[in-house]
Short mmCIF file of C-alpha atoms and ligand atoms in Angstrom, two decimals:
data_model
loop_
_atom_site.label_atom_id
_atom_site.label_comp_id
_atom_site.label_asym_id
_atom_site.label_seq_id
_atom_site.Cartn_x
_atom_site.Cartn_y
_atom_site.Cartn_z
CA MET P 1 -68.41 93.69 -100.57
CA TYR P 2 -70.82 96.34 -99.32
CA ALA P 3 -69.61 99.61 -97.77
CA LYS P 4 -66.06 98.52 -96.97
CA ASN P 5 -62.80 100.27 -97.80
CA ALA P 6 -61.53 98.76 -101.05
CA TRP P 7 -57.84 99.56 -100.62
CA LYS P 8 -57.46 96.70 -98.13
CA LYS P 9 -58.29 94.18 -100.84
CA TYR P 10 -55.36 95.32 -102.98
CA GLN P 11 -52.73 96.03 -100.34
CA LYS P 12 -51.05 92.61 -100.48
CA ASP P 13 -50.45 92.25 -104.19
CA GLY P 14 -52.93 94.29 -106.21
CA LEU P 15 -51.87 97.92 -105.96
CA ASP P 16 -50.10 97.83 -109.34
CA LYS P 17 -53.34 96.86 -111.09
CA VAL P 18 -55.17 99.77 -109.45
CA PHE P 19 -52.48 102.32 -110.27
CA SER P 20 -51.81 101.21 -113.83
CA PHE P 21 -55.52 101.28 -114.70
CA ASN P 22 -55.64 104.82 -113.32
CA ASP P 23 -52.67 105.87 -115.46
CA GLY P 24 -54.85 105.10 -118.47
CA TYR P 25 -57.70 107.09 -117.00
CA MET P 26 -55.51 110.10 -116.18
CA SER P 27 -54.28 110.17 -119.76
CA PHE P 28 -57.90 110.04 -121.03
CA LEU P 29 -58.94 112.84 -118.65
CA SER P 30 -55.98 115.04 -119.57
CA LYS P 31 -56.67 114.66 -123.31
CA GLY P 32 -60.48 114.73 -123.07
CA LYS P 33 -61.00 118.36 -122.12
CA THR P 34 -64.17 118.63 -124.23
CA GLU P 35 -66.86 116.20 -125.36
CA ARG P 36 -65.44 116.25 -128.90
CA LEU P 37 -61.97 115.36 -127.61
CA CYS P 38 -63.44 112.54 -125.47
CA VAL P 39 -65.12 111.11 -128.58
CA LYS P 40 -61.83 111.28 -130.51
CA GLU P 41 -60.05 109.46 -127.71
CA ALA P 42 -62.84 106.86 -127.45
CA ILE P 43 -62.58 106.18 -131.20
CA ARG P 44 -58.83 105.73 -130.85
CA LEU P 45 -59.13 103.35 -127.88
CA ALA P 46 -61.87 101.31 -129.57
CA SER P 47 -60.11 101.14 -132.95
CA GLU P 48 -56.90 99.94 -131.28
CA ARG P 49 -58.93 97.05 -129.89
CA GLY P 50 -60.42 96.06 -133.22
CA PHE P 51 -63.80 97.85 -133.01
CA LYS P 52 -65.13 98.81 -136.46
CA ASN P 53 -67.26 101.80 -137.44
CA LEU P 54 -70.87 100.56 -137.62
CA ASP P 55 -71.42 102.54 -140.83
CA GLU P 56 -68.80 100.41 -142.56
CA VAL P 57 -70.20 97.06 -141.42
CA LYS P 58 -72.94 95.34 -143.46
CA ASN P 59 -73.90 92.41 -141.23
CA LEU P 60 -73.35 91.68 -137.57
CA LYS P 61 -72.93 88.38 -135.73
CA PRO P 62 -72.19 87.43 -132.10
CA GLY P 63 -68.70 88.49 -131.05
CA ASP P 64 -68.52 91.40 -133.51
CA LYS P 65 -67.30 94.71 -132.12
CA VAL P 66 -68.52 98.01 -133.51
CA PHE P 67 -68.82 101.67 -132.58
CA ALA P 68 -71.08 104.51 -133.65
CA THR P 69 -70.72 108.28 -133.33
CA ASN P 70 -73.06 111.24 -133.60
CA LYS P 71 -72.00 114.70 -134.76
CA GLY P 72 -68.60 114.25 -133.15
CA LYS P 73 -70.13 114.50 -129.67
CA ASN P 74 -71.66 111.09 -128.92
CA PHE P 75 -70.01 107.70 -129.00
CA ALA P 76 -71.26 104.16 -128.45
CA ALA P 77 -69.26 100.90 -128.47
CA PHE P 78 -70.98 97.53 -128.79
CA VAL P 79 -69.93 93.92 -128.38
CA ILE P 80 -72.62 91.83 -130.09
CA GLY P 81 -73.93 89.13 -127.76
CA LYS P 82 -74.98 85.52 -128.34
CA LYS P 83 -78.64 86.33 -127.67
CA ASP P 84 -80.83 88.24 -130.11
CA LEU P 85 -80.88 91.99 -129.64
CA GLU P 86 -84.61 91.65 -128.99
CA CYS P 87 -83.66 90.07 -125.64
CA GLY P 88 -82.20 93.43 -124.64
CA LEU P 89 -78.76 94.96 -124.18
CA ARG P 90 -76.59 95.65 -121.16
CA VAL P 91 -75.85 99.35 -121.36
CA LEU P 92 -73.42 101.59 -119.49
CA GLY P 93 -74.27 105.24 -120.18
CA ALA P 94 -72.13 108.18 -119.14
CA HIS P 95 -71.87 111.83 -120.11
CA ILE P 96 -68.76 113.51 -121.47
CA ASP P 97 -69.73 117.17 -121.13
CA SER P 98 -68.52 119.00 -118.03
CA PRO P 99 -69.25 122.42 -116.52
CA ARG P 100 -67.11 125.15 -118.09
CA LEU P 101 -67.18 128.57 -119.75
CA ASP P 102 -68.22 128.85 -123.41
CA VAL P 103 -67.00 131.70 -125.62
CA LYS P 104 -69.88 133.92 -126.78
CA GLN P 105 -70.70 134.45 -130.46
CA ASN P 106 -69.52 138.08 -130.33
CA PRO P 107 -66.80 137.67 -127.73
CA LEU P 108 -63.95 140.12 -128.31
CA TYR P 109 -63.78 143.68 -127.03
CA GLU P 110 -61.14 146.13 -125.96
CA ARG P 111 -61.27 148.19 -122.80
CA ASP P 112 -58.72 150.33 -120.97
CA GLY P 113 -55.63 148.71 -122.43
CA PHE P 114 -56.76 145.10 -122.59
CA CYS P 115 -58.42 142.82 -125.09
CA LEU P 116 -61.06 140.70 -123.35
CA MET P 117 -63.10 137.70 -124.41
CA ASP P 118 -66.69 137.33 -123.22
CA THR P 119 -68.05 133.97 -122.05
CA HIS P 120 -71.31 132.37 -120.98
CA TYR P 121 -70.96 129.64 -118.38
CA TYR P 122 -72.20 126.11 -119.12
CA GLY P 123 -73.61 123.93 -116.33
CA GLY P 124 -73.62 124.54 -112.60
CA ILE P 125 -70.51 126.32 -111.37
CA LYS P 126 -69.49 128.48 -108.43
CA LYS P 127 -68.37 131.40 -110.60
CA TYR P 128 -65.84 132.71 -108.10
CA LEU P 129 -63.82 129.48 -108.50
CA TYR P 130 -62.99 130.39 -112.10
CA VAL P 131 -60.91 133.50 -111.33
CA THR P 132 -57.10 133.48 -110.99
CA ILE P 133 -56.57 130.00 -112.42
CA PRO P 134 -54.81 129.20 -115.69
CA LEU P 135 -57.42 128.47 -118.37
CA ALA P 136 -57.10 126.78 -121.75
CA ILE P 137 -59.16 127.26 -124.93
CA HIS P 138 -60.37 124.15 -126.75
CA GLY P 139 -62.83 123.69 -129.55
CA VAL P 140 -63.61 124.34 -133.17
CA VAL P 141 -64.21 127.33 -135.39
CA VAL P 142 -66.27 126.48 -138.46
CA LYS P 143 -65.76 128.83 -141.38
CA LYS P 144 -68.47 129.75 -143.86
CA ASP P 145 -67.02 127.36 -146.44
CA GLY P 146 -67.41 124.49 -143.95
CA THR P 147 -63.75 124.22 -142.98
CA VAL P 148 -63.43 123.11 -139.36
CA VAL P 149 -60.46 124.65 -137.55
CA ASP P 150 -59.34 122.93 -134.34
CA VAL P 151 -58.25 125.26 -131.56
CA ASN P 152 -56.12 124.11 -128.63
CA VAL P 153 -54.28 126.72 -126.56
CA GLY P 154 -53.00 126.39 -123.02
CA GLU P 155 -52.19 122.72 -122.44
CA ASP P 156 -48.60 122.65 -123.69
CA LEU P 157 -46.24 124.19 -121.12
CA ASN P 158 -44.91 126.45 -123.89
CA ASP P 159 -48.42 127.70 -124.70
CA PRO P 160 -49.80 130.87 -123.17
CA VAL P 161 -52.83 130.52 -120.90
CA VAL P 162 -55.76 132.90 -120.45
CA GLY P 163 -57.62 133.74 -117.27
CA ILE P 164 -60.08 135.88 -115.36
CA ASN P 165 -58.60 138.49 -113.05
CA ASP P 166 -59.65 139.01 -109.45
CA LEU P 167 -59.83 142.17 -107.40
CA LEU P 168 -56.95 142.53 -104.95
CA ILE P 169 -57.89 141.91 -101.31
CA HIS P 170 -56.68 145.41 -100.38
CA LEU P 171 -59.56 147.00 -102.27
CA SER P 172 -62.18 144.29 -101.75
CA GLY P 173 -64.00 145.83 -98.81
CA ASP P 174 -67.29 146.20 -100.72
CA LEU P 175 -66.84 142.93 -102.62
CA MET P 176 -66.23 140.79 -99.53
CA SER P 177 -69.60 141.72 -98.06
CA LYS P 178 -71.49 140.26 -101.07
CA PRO P 179 -72.98 136.76 -101.00
CA ALA P 180 -70.88 134.10 -102.77
CA SER P 181 -73.38 133.93 -105.65
CA LYS P 182 -72.75 137.62 -106.41
CA VAL P 183 -69.01 137.99 -105.75
CA VAL P 184 -68.27 137.17 -109.39
CA GLU P 185 -71.26 137.69 -111.65
CA GLY P 186 -71.83 135.70 -114.83
CA GLU P 187 -71.40 138.67 -117.12
CA ASP P 188 -68.02 139.38 -115.50
CA LEU P 189 -66.51 136.01 -116.46
CA ASP P 190 -64.42 137.66 -119.17
CA LEU P 191 -60.99 136.41 -120.15
CA THR P 192 -57.99 138.66 -120.48
CA VAL P 193 -56.44 137.71 -123.81
CA GLY P 194 -54.04 140.50 -124.79
CA SER P 195 -52.48 143.93 -124.23
CA ILE P 196 -50.17 144.78 -127.16
CA PRO P 197 -51.57 147.28 -129.69
CA MET P 198 -51.23 146.52 -133.39
CA GLU P 199 -48.04 148.06 -134.73
CA GLY P 200 -48.54 151.40 -136.49
CA ASP P 201 -52.25 151.49 -135.61
CA GLU P 202 -53.22 154.61 -133.69
CA GLU P 203 -56.95 154.06 -134.04
CA LYS P 204 -59.56 152.52 -131.80
CA ASP P 205 -59.27 148.85 -130.74
CA ALA P 206 -55.65 148.43 -131.78
CA ILE P 207 -55.11 145.70 -129.15
CA LYS P 208 -58.15 143.75 -130.30
CA LYS P 209 -56.97 144.09 -133.90
CA ASN P 210 -53.61 142.68 -132.90
CA ILE P 211 -55.26 139.63 -131.27
CA LEU P 212 -57.42 139.09 -134.36
CA LYS P 213 -54.32 139.23 -136.56
CA LEU P 214 -52.61 136.71 -134.32
CA LEU P 215 -55.62 134.36 -134.53
CA ASN P 216 -55.74 134.80 -138.28
CA ASP P 217 -52.02 134.06 -138.65
CA LYS P 218 -52.21 130.93 -136.49
CA TYR P 219 -55.66 129.55 -137.34
CA GLY P 220 -56.76 131.41 -140.47
CA PHE P 221 -60.08 132.65 -139.15
CA GLU P 222 -61.60 136.10 -138.81
CA GLU P 223 -63.67 137.86 -136.17
CA GLU P 224 -66.93 136.97 -137.92
CA ASP P 225 -66.04 133.27 -137.71
CA PHE P 226 -66.63 133.37 -133.93
CA LEU P 227 -70.31 133.35 -134.93
CA SER P 228 -70.00 129.67 -135.88
CA ALA P 229 -67.45 128.57 -133.30
CA GLU P 230 -67.65 126.26 -130.33
CA LEU P 231 -64.82 127.28 -128.01
CA GLU P 232 -64.75 125.94 -124.46
CA ILE P 233 -62.72 127.51 -121.67
CA VAL P 234 -61.48 124.90 -119.22
CA PRO P 235 -58.83 124.63 -116.49
CA ALA P 236 -55.41 124.25 -118.14
CA GLY P 237 -53.05 121.38 -117.45
CA PRO P 238 -53.17 117.63 -116.94
CA ALA P 239 -54.77 115.54 -114.19
CA ARG P 240 -52.40 114.98 -111.26
CA ASP P 241 -51.86 112.45 -108.50
CA TYR P 242 -53.52 113.81 -105.34
CA GLY P 243 -52.44 113.08 -101.78
CA LEU P 244 -48.94 112.24 -100.56
CA ASP P 245 -49.81 108.56 -101.01
CA ARG P 246 -51.02 109.21 -104.59
CA SER P 247 -54.30 107.53 -103.70
CA MET P 248 -56.47 110.09 -105.48
CA ILE P 249 -56.60 112.10 -108.72
CA ALA P 250 -57.09 115.86 -108.91
CA GLY P 251 -58.35 117.02 -112.26
CA TYR P 252 -60.93 118.88 -114.27
CA GLY P 253 -63.97 116.99 -115.56
CA HIS P 254 -64.14 113.79 -113.47
CA ASP P 255 -67.91 114.45 -113.69
CA ASP P 256 -68.49 112.49 -115.76
CA ARG P 257 -65.42 111.43 -117.69
CA VAL P 258 -64.45 109.10 -114.85
CA CYS P 259 -67.58 107.01 -115.50
CA ALA P 260 -67.19 107.48 -119.27
CA TYR P 261 -63.70 105.98 -119.25
CA THR P 262 -64.51 103.11 -116.88
CA SER P 263 -67.71 102.27 -118.79
CA LEU P 264 -65.90 102.41 -122.11
CA MET P 265 -63.03 100.20 -120.93
CA ALA P 266 -65.46 97.70 -119.39
CA VAL P 267 -67.04 97.15 -122.82
CA LEU P 268 -63.78 97.34 -124.79
CA ASP P 269 -62.15 94.71 -122.56
CA GLU P 270 -64.96 92.12 -122.79
CA GLU P 271 -64.48 89.45 -125.49
CA LYS P 272 -67.64 87.31 -125.36
CA VAL P 273 -70.99 88.33 -123.90
CA ASP P 274 -74.44 86.76 -123.75
CA TYR P 275 -76.32 90.03 -124.06
CA THR P 276 -75.01 92.70 -126.40
CA SER P 277 -73.00 95.08 -124.25
CA CYS P 278 -72.76 98.80 -124.84
CA ALA P 279 -70.98 101.86 -123.50
CA VAL P 280 -72.70 105.03 -124.65
CA LEU P 281 -71.27 108.51 -124.09
CA VAL P 282 -73.64 111.46 -124.31
CA ASP P 283 -73.42 115.25 -124.29
CA LYS P 284 -75.44 118.09 -122.68
CA GLU P 285 -76.15 116.31 -119.37
CA GLU P 286 -75.05 119.38 -117.44
CA VAL P 287 -77.69 121.51 -119.17
CA GLY P 288 -80.62 119.08 -119.16
CA SER P 289 -79.65 116.37 -121.70
CA VAL P 290 -81.55 118.19 -124.44
CA GLY P 291 -80.84 118.55 -128.16
CA ALA P 292 -79.52 116.23 -130.83
CA THR P 293 -76.48 115.13 -128.80
CA GLY P 294 -78.11 114.90 -125.36
CA ALA P 295 -79.57 111.74 -123.83
CA HIS P 296 -83.07 112.86 -124.93
CA SER P 297 -82.00 112.58 -128.58
CA ARG P 298 -83.38 109.74 -130.72
CA TRP P 299 -79.83 108.95 -131.84
CA PHE P 300 -79.22 106.06 -129.44
CA GLU P 301 -82.54 104.42 -130.28
CA ASN P 302 -81.69 104.83 -133.98
CA VAL P 303 -78.34 103.11 -133.49
CA ILE P 304 -80.04 100.13 -131.82
CA ALA P 305 -82.50 100.00 -134.73
CA ASN P 306 -79.47 99.89 -137.02
CA LEU P 307 -77.91 97.06 -135.03
CA ILE P 308 -81.11 95.05 -135.30
CA ALA P 309 -81.30 95.71 -139.05
CA LYS P 310 -77.76 94.41 -139.43
CA THR P 311 -78.40 91.18 -137.52
CA THR P 312 -81.93 90.18 -138.64
CA ASP P 313 -85.02 91.36 -140.52
CA TYR P 314 -85.92 94.64 -138.91
CA ASN P 315 -89.32 95.50 -137.58
CA ASP P 316 -90.43 98.10 -135.08
CA LEU P 317 -91.61 95.57 -132.50
CA LYS P 318 -88.13 94.07 -132.30
CA LEU P 319 -86.78 97.53 -131.46
CA ARG P 320 -89.46 98.12 -128.79
CA ASN P 321 -88.72 94.72 -127.25
CA ALA P 322 -84.98 95.37 -127.31
CA LEU P 323 -85.47 98.63 -125.40
CA THR P 324 -87.88 97.14 -122.87
CA ASN P 325 -85.60 94.19 -122.17
CA THR P 326 -82.49 96.34 -121.80
CA LYS P 327 -80.82 96.79 -118.42
CA MET P 328 -78.76 99.88 -117.88
CA LEU P 329 -76.43 101.61 -115.47
CA SER P 330 -76.57 105.37 -115.71
CA SER P 331 -72.85 105.74 -115.07
CA ASP P 332 -72.60 109.06 -113.28
CA VAL P 333 -70.71 110.40 -110.31
CA SER P 334 -71.94 110.65 -106.72
CA ALA P 335 -71.30 113.45 -104.24
CA GLY P 336 -68.39 112.23 -102.09
CA TYR P 337 -68.64 112.64 -98.33
CA ASP P 338 -66.34 115.48 -97.29
CA PRO P 339 -65.40 115.63 -93.57
CA LEU P 340 -65.16 119.43 -93.88
CA TYR P 341 -68.81 119.61 -94.90
CA ALA P 342 -70.22 116.57 -93.12
CA GLY P 343 -73.46 118.35 -92.25
CA VAL P 344 -74.92 118.23 -95.76
CA ASN P 345 -75.15 114.43 -95.69
CA ASP P 346 -77.04 111.71 -93.90
CA SER P 347 -73.86 109.85 -92.92
CA LYS P 348 -75.40 106.38 -93.26
CA ASN P 349 -76.57 107.15 -96.80
CA ALA P 350 -73.51 108.96 -98.13
CA ALA P 351 -70.82 108.02 -100.68
CA TYR P 352 -67.37 107.57 -99.16
CA LEU P 353 -64.17 107.83 -101.17
CA GLY P 354 -62.49 104.43 -101.14
CA ASN P 355 -65.64 102.36 -100.64
CA GLY P 356 -65.98 101.46 -104.31
CA LEU P 357 -68.65 101.78 -106.99
CA CYS P 358 -71.54 103.87 -105.69
CA PHE P 359 -75.19 103.21 -106.56
CA ASN P 360 -77.83 105.92 -106.25
CA LYS P 361 -81.22 104.23 -106.30
CA TYR P 362 -82.68 107.68 -106.75
CA THR P 363 -81.54 111.29 -107.06
CA GLY P 364 -83.93 114.22 -107.47
CA ALA P 365 -84.86 117.08 -105.14
CA ARG P 366 -87.79 118.13 -102.91
CA GLY P 367 -89.21 114.68 -102.26
CA LYS P 368 -87.32 112.74 -104.98
CA SER P 369 -88.84 114.99 -107.64
CA GLY P 370 -87.61 114.22 -111.15
CA CYS P 371 -85.78 111.06 -110.14
CA ASN P 372 -85.61 107.60 -111.62
CA ASP P 373 -86.27 105.48 -108.54
CA ALA P 374 -84.82 102.11 -109.51
CA MET P 375 -86.91 98.94 -109.08
CA PRO P 376 -85.96 96.88 -106.01
CA GLU P 377 -86.17 93.68 -108.10
CA PHE P 378 -83.51 95.12 -110.41
CA PHE P 379 -81.40 96.37 -107.50
CA ALA P 380 -81.43 92.91 -105.94
CA GLU P 381 -79.93 91.47 -109.14
CA ILE P 382 -77.22 94.11 -108.99
CA ARG P 383 -76.36 93.34 -105.34
CA LYS P 384 -75.96 89.71 -106.29
CA ALA P 385 -73.73 90.45 -109.30
CA MET P 386 -71.49 92.85 -107.35
CA ASP P 387 -71.04 90.44 -104.43
CA GLU P 388 -70.41 87.42 -106.67
CA SER P 389 -67.71 89.39 -108.49
CA ASP P 390 -66.09 90.62 -105.26
CA VAL P 391 -66.67 94.26 -106.22
CA ASN P 392 -66.55 96.84 -103.44
CA TRP P 393 -69.75 98.86 -103.73
CA GLN P 394 -71.85 101.25 -101.73
CA THR P 395 -75.12 103.15 -101.89
CA SER P 396 -75.82 106.83 -101.37
CA GLU P 397 -78.24 109.70 -101.69
CA LEU P 398 -77.35 113.12 -103.02
CA GLY P 399 -77.11 114.86 -99.64
CA LYS P 400 -79.55 114.78 -96.77
CA VAL P 401 -83.27 115.28 -97.39
CA ASP P 402 -84.10 118.81 -98.64
CA GLN P 403 -80.44 119.88 -98.65
CA GLY P 404 -80.46 120.33 -102.43
CA GLY P 405 -80.45 117.75 -105.17
CA GLY P 406 -79.77 117.02 -108.79
CA GLY P 407 -80.42 114.62 -111.63
CA THR P 408 -78.77 112.37 -114.19
CA ILE P 409 -79.71 110.71 -117.49
CA ALA P 410 -81.23 107.68 -115.67
CA TYR P 411 -84.88 108.72 -116.05
CA ILE P 412 -84.51 109.48 -119.75
CA LEU P 413 -83.57 105.91 -120.66
CA GLY P 414 -86.03 104.74 -118.00
CA ASN P 415 -88.71 106.39 -120.15
CA MET P 416 -87.91 103.78 -122.84
CA ASN P 417 -89.09 101.24 -120.26
CA MET P 418 -85.69 99.79 -119.45
CA ASN P 419 -84.49 99.14 -115.92
CA VAL P 420 -81.94 101.82 -115.00
CA VAL P 421 -80.03 102.75 -111.86
CA ASP P 422 -77.31 105.35 -111.29
CA ALA P 423 -73.88 103.92 -110.56
CA GLY P 424 -70.58 105.75 -110.47
CA VAL P 425 -67.57 107.12 -108.66
CA ALA P 426 -67.75 109.41 -105.62
CA VAL P 427 -66.29 112.87 -106.32
CA LEU P 428 -65.10 115.62 -103.99
CA SER P 429 -65.37 119.30 -105.01
CA MET P 430 -67.83 118.30 -107.76
CA HIS P 431 -68.26 120.88 -110.56
CA SER P 432 -65.18 122.80 -109.39
CA PRO P 433 -62.12 123.34 -111.61
CA MET P 434 -60.29 120.67 -109.59
CA GLU P 435 -62.43 117.68 -108.75
CA VAL P 436 -61.05 114.73 -106.78
CA VAL P 437 -61.68 110.98 -107.03
CA SER P 438 -60.13 107.94 -105.34
CA LYS P 439 -58.13 105.66 -107.63
CA VAL P 440 -59.50 102.54 -105.98
CA ASP P 441 -63.05 103.71 -106.69
CA VAL P 442 -62.12 104.23 -110.35
CA TYR P 443 -60.85 100.65 -110.50
CA GLU P 444 -63.85 99.22 -108.66
CA ALA P 445 -66.18 101.12 -111.02
CA TYR P 446 -64.48 99.44 -113.97
CA ARG P 447 -64.78 96.03 -112.28
CA GLY P 448 -68.37 96.66 -111.25
CA TYR P 449 -69.32 97.71 -114.78
CA ARG P 450 -67.75 94.52 -116.15
CA ALA P 451 -69.71 92.49 -113.60
CA PHE P 452 -72.90 94.25 -114.74
CA ILE P 453 -72.47 93.50 -118.44
CA THR P 454 -71.52 89.88 -117.89
CA LYS P 455 -73.73 88.83 -114.93
CA LEU P 456 -77.06 90.58 -115.35
MN1 MN N 1 -72.71 113.96 -113.89
MN1 MN N 2 -72.57 117.24 -113.07
#
């Protein structure tokens, strides 16, 4: 059903299905505060459903279920189809990195009675939204001997949180006249982490020393170990029901964990498929999809080569054919229409919360620049599959023409010559510490993704 409110479909006897699916998603979102944690959770969900690690499987046949990972930050689940891999796959691809603050390599310093921790923001954020909210620290510290120490502070209600202080309104005369981009500058996104001096230490940096001792007692690492750490500062606390009717979810990281979870579950829940189905979760989308764990990496192509080698005699042409014949949804979020900021949209080409899975034929900026403009032949197949499966779906553009813009991973896989279109959930307050989605859109995304892998 195109551009219709999806709640109506479930009001008689389907609301339980919508809400219980979203309980699973909220749990995933609350646990998956970093890309590494999302991968861990994906492995758990897949293993529970009988998926085996591809590395431990010698040969593959139709109906087999496997998963692959890359450096702890990428994950892909596959259900092997009846048709040869050379006929192509049906791929759902989402990203599991989200905008945040990263701890710098030399982060700790003491000033005027406080120990502070320096950060460098990751992805597009409005910096002023990160002050005066409880923040948690997640990630790993890797010691010189290779030991990986997991760090997780701020989620348990008994844990302390950290945060970035704000200037009181009473003294903000100068500050309030600055443009929003300058009110909180990037170099000022420093966390307050302590204020007790080390006992019996009258020298310089006694508060910092005390924090380092505390870290060493709890985690066994030293100041120098920050050099090889990956610590992410994210809003503390779980995802919550949003709205008095609990129709929405407020949480950190819907972009793009909402499409990651729905894509993953769509593949995990399918038993038999004609074309090999895949949910792939990538990193680094928010900073350009670069590097070994971003969508530009050869990893995904290598995994498909491995799949082919485990089903038949491998040759390069089979891999090229598999990629060319693959159809993919770039599962990523859309900018939800917000009545408070209606002016940034063309209202007839906007994504509305509640209207179901949202397709963006193109994204880009300044005349569609940098976009993957999906083929109309491919989009026609998608319309048919969505309507035949009674999925509520809609189309949108990222804002009105020349209002701004953005991109996704769609074009990167498109470069491998596969048909790709963006499809995901509409989000309000995107890239803020508290993003909002509609539960019925989450459910329709899951249903739409299932329709894609079984009908196209
Ligand atoms: Mn995204
Ligand atoms: Mn984003």
